[in-house]
Coordinates of C-alpha atoms in Angstrom, one line a residue:
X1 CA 15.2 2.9 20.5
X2 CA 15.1 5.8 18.3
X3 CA 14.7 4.0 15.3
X4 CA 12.4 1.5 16.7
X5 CA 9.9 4.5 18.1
X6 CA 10.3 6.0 14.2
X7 CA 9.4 2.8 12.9
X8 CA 5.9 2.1 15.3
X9 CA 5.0 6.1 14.4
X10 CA 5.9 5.6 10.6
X11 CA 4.4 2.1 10.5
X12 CA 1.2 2.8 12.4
X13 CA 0.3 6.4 10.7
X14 CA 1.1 4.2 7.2
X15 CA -1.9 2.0 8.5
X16 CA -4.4 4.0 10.0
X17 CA -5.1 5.4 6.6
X18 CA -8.9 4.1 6.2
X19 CA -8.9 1.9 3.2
X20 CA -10.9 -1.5 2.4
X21 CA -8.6 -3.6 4.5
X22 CA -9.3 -1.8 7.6
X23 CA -13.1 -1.4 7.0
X24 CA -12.9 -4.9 6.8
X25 CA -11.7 -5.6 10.3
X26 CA -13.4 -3.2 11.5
X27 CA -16.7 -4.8 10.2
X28 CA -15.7 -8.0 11.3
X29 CA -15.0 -6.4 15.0
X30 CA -18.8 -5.4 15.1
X31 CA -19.7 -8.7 14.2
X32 CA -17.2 -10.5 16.6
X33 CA -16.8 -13.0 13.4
X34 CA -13.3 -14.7 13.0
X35 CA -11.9 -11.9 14.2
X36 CA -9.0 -13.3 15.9
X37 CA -8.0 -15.0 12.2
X38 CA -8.5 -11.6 10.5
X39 CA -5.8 -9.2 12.1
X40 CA -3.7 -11.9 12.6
X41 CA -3.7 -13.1 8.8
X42 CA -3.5 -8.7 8.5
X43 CA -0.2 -8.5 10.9
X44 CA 1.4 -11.3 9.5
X45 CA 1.5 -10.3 5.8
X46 CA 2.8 -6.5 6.8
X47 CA 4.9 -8.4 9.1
X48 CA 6.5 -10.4 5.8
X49 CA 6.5 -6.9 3.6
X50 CA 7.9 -4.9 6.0
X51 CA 10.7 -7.5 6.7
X52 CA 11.4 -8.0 2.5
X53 CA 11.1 -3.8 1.9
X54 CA 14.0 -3.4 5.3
X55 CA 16.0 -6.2 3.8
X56 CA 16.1 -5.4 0.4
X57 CA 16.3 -1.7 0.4
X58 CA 19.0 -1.7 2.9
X59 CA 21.5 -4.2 1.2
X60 CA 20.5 -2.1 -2.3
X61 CA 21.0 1.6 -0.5
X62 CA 24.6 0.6 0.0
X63 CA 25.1 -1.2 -3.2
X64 CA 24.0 1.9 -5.7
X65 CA 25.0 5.1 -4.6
X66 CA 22.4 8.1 -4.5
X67 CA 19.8 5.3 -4.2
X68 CA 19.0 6.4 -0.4
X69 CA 18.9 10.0 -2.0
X70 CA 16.4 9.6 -4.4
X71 CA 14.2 7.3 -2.6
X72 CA 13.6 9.6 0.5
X73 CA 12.3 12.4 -2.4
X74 CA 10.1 9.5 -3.6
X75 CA 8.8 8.7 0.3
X76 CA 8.3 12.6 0.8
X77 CA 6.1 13.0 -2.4
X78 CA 4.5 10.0 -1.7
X79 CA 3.4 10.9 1.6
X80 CA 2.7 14.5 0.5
X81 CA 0.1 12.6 -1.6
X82 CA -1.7 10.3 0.6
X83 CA -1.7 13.6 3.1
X84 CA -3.7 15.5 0.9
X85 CA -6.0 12.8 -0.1
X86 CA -6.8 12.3 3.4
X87 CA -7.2 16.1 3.9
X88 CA -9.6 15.9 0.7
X89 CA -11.9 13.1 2.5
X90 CA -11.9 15.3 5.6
X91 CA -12.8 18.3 3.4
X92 CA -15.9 16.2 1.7
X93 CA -16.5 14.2 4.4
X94 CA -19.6 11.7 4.3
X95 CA -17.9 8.5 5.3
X96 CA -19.8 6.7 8.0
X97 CA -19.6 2.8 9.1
X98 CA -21.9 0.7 7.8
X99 CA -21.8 -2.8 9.9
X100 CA -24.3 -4.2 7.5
X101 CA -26.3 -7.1 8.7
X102 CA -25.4 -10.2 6.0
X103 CA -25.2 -13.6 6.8
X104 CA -22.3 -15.2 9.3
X105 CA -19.4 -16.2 6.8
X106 CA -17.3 -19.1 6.9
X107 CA -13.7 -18.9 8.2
X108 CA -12.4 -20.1 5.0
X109 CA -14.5 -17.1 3.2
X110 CA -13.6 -14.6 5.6
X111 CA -9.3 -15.8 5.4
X112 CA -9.5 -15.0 1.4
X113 CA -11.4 -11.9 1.8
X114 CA -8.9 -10.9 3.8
X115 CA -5.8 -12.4 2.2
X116 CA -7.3 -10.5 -1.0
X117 CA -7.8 -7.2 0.3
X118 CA -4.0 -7.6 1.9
X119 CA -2.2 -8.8 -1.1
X120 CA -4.0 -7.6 -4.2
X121 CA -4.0 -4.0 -2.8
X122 CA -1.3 -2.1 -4.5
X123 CA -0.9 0.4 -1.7
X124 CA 0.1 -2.2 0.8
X125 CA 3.4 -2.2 -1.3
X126 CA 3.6 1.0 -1.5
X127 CA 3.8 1.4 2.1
X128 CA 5.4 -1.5 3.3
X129 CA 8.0 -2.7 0.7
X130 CA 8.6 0.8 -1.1
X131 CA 8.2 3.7 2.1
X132 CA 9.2 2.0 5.2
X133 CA 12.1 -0.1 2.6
X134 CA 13.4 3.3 1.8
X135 CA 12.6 5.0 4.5
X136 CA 14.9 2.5 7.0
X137 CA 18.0 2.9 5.1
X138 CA 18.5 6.3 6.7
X139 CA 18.9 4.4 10.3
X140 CA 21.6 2.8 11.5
X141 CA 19.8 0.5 13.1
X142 CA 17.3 -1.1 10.3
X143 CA 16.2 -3.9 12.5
X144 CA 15.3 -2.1 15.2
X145 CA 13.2 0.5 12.4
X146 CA 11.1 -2.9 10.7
X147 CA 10.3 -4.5 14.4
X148 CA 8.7 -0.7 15.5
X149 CA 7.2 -1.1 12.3
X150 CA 5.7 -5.2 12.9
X151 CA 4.6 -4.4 16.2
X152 CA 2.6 -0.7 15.1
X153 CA 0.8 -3.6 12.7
X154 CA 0.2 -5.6 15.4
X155 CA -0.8 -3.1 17.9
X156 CA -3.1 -1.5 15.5
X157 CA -5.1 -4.4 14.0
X158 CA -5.2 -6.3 17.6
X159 CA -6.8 -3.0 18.8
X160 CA -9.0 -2.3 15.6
X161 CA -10.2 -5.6 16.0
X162 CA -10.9 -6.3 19.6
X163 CA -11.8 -2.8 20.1
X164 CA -14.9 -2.4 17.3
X165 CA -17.2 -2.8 19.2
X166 CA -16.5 0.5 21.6
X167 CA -16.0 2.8 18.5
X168 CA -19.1 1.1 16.6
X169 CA -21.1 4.8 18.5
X170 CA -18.0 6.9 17.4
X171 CA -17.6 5.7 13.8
X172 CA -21.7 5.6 13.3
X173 CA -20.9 9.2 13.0
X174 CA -19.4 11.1 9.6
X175 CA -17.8 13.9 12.1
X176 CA -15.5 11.4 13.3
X177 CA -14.3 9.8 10.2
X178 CA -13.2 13.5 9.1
X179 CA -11.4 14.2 12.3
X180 CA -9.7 10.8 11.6
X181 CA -8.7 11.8 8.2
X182 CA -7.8 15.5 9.2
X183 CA -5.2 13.6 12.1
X184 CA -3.8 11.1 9.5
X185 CA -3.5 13.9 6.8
X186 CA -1.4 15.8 9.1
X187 CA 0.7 13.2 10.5
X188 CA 1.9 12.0 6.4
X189 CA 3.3 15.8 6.2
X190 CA 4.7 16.1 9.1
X191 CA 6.8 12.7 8.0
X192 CA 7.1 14.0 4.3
X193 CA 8.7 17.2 6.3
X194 CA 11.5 15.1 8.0
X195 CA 12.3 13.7 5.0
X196 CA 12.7 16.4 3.1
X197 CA 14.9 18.3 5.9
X198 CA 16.9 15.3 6.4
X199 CA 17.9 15.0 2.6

C-alpha cells in the first residue's frame, strides 16, 4: 500500500505540472468536445510509459550495480528543476486560460493533436520512463508503485476533463494559475528531498 500511495502522489504531482498536454484537455473540457477520447488516449499512453520505465528500470537496477544510486541523484535534480521552474511561473505569473472559440474539430483531428502532444513531448519521458523508472526500483513492491502511478493518470485526466467546466471561473483568473504553480513547485522538492535523504 505504501508503495502504491508513493506512486499516485509521485505520479499525479509529475502530471499536474501545466504544460500543452494538459491545456489541451482542459480546453477540450470547456468545449465538452471528444472529451471522453482525449484523457483516455492521455491515460493510456502514461499507462504504457509508466509500465516500460517500472519494467525496465527495475530488471536493469538489479543487473548494474550503483545504477539505483545514481539514478535517484538524477530524479532529485530533475525534480529540483521542474520545482523551480514552476516556482519561476508563479513568481511571473500571467498565465490565464484561454478557451478560445474556433470551430468544432473532428475526432480524428482531435485523437492526433492529442496523440502528438503525448508522444512527441520529451518531458513525458522524462517523467514517466526515466523518474517514476528510477524512482520504483527503491520499492520492494514495483507493481504496486506503477499501478498508484496508472491510476494518479487516470484520476487526474478523468477529473481534468469532466471537471473543466467548474474550474473554467477559477482558471479565467492568473491568481490561480500561480497558486497552482507555487503547490506543484513545492510538492517536486519535497519529493527531490526524500530522495536525497533516502540515498
Amino acid at each position: 500500500m505504501q508503495a502504491a500511495l508513493a506512486g499516485f502522489a509521485l505520479g499525479f504531482s509529475l502530471i499536474l505540472a501545466i504544460g500543452a498536454q494538459n491545456a489541451f484537455v482542459l480546453r477540450q473540457g470547456l468545449r465538452r468536445e471528444h472529451v471522453l477520447a482525449t484523457v483516455l488516449i492521455c491515460a493510456v499512453s502514461d499507462a504504457v510509459l509508466i509500465a516500460a520505465g517500472v519494467a525496465g528500470f527495475g530488471a536493469l537496477a538489479q543487473a548494474v550495480p550503483g545504477l539505483e544510486f545514481a539514478m535517484r541523484l538524477f530524479g532529485a535534480a530533475f525534480l529540483i528543476w521542474y520545482g523551480a521552474r514552476n516556482f519561476g511561473a508563479a513568481w511571473r505569473g500571467g498565465e490565464v486560460l484561454d478557451s478560445g472559440g474556433e470551430a468544432r474539430h473532428s475526432l480524428r483531428g482531435v485523437a492526433l493533436t492529442v496523440l502528438a502532444l503525448t508522444w512527441l513531448n520529451p518531458h513525458v519521458y522524462l517523467d514517466t520512463v526515466v523518474l517514476l523508472g528510477s524512482i520504483s526500483a527503491q520499492y520492494d513492491n514495483r507493481l504496486a508503485f506503477a499501478l498508484g502511478a496508472v491510476t494518479a493518470s487516470f484520476v487526474f485526466f478523468f477529473s481534468l476533463g469532466y471537471g473543466a467546466r467548474a474550474l473554467a471561473p477559477l482558471f479565467a483568473r492568473p491568481t490561480s494559475w500561480r497558486v497552482l504553480d507555487l503547490v506543484v513547485g513545492l510538492t517536486m522538492w519535497a519529493i527531490a528531498a526524500k530522495l536525497l535523504l533516502g540515498v
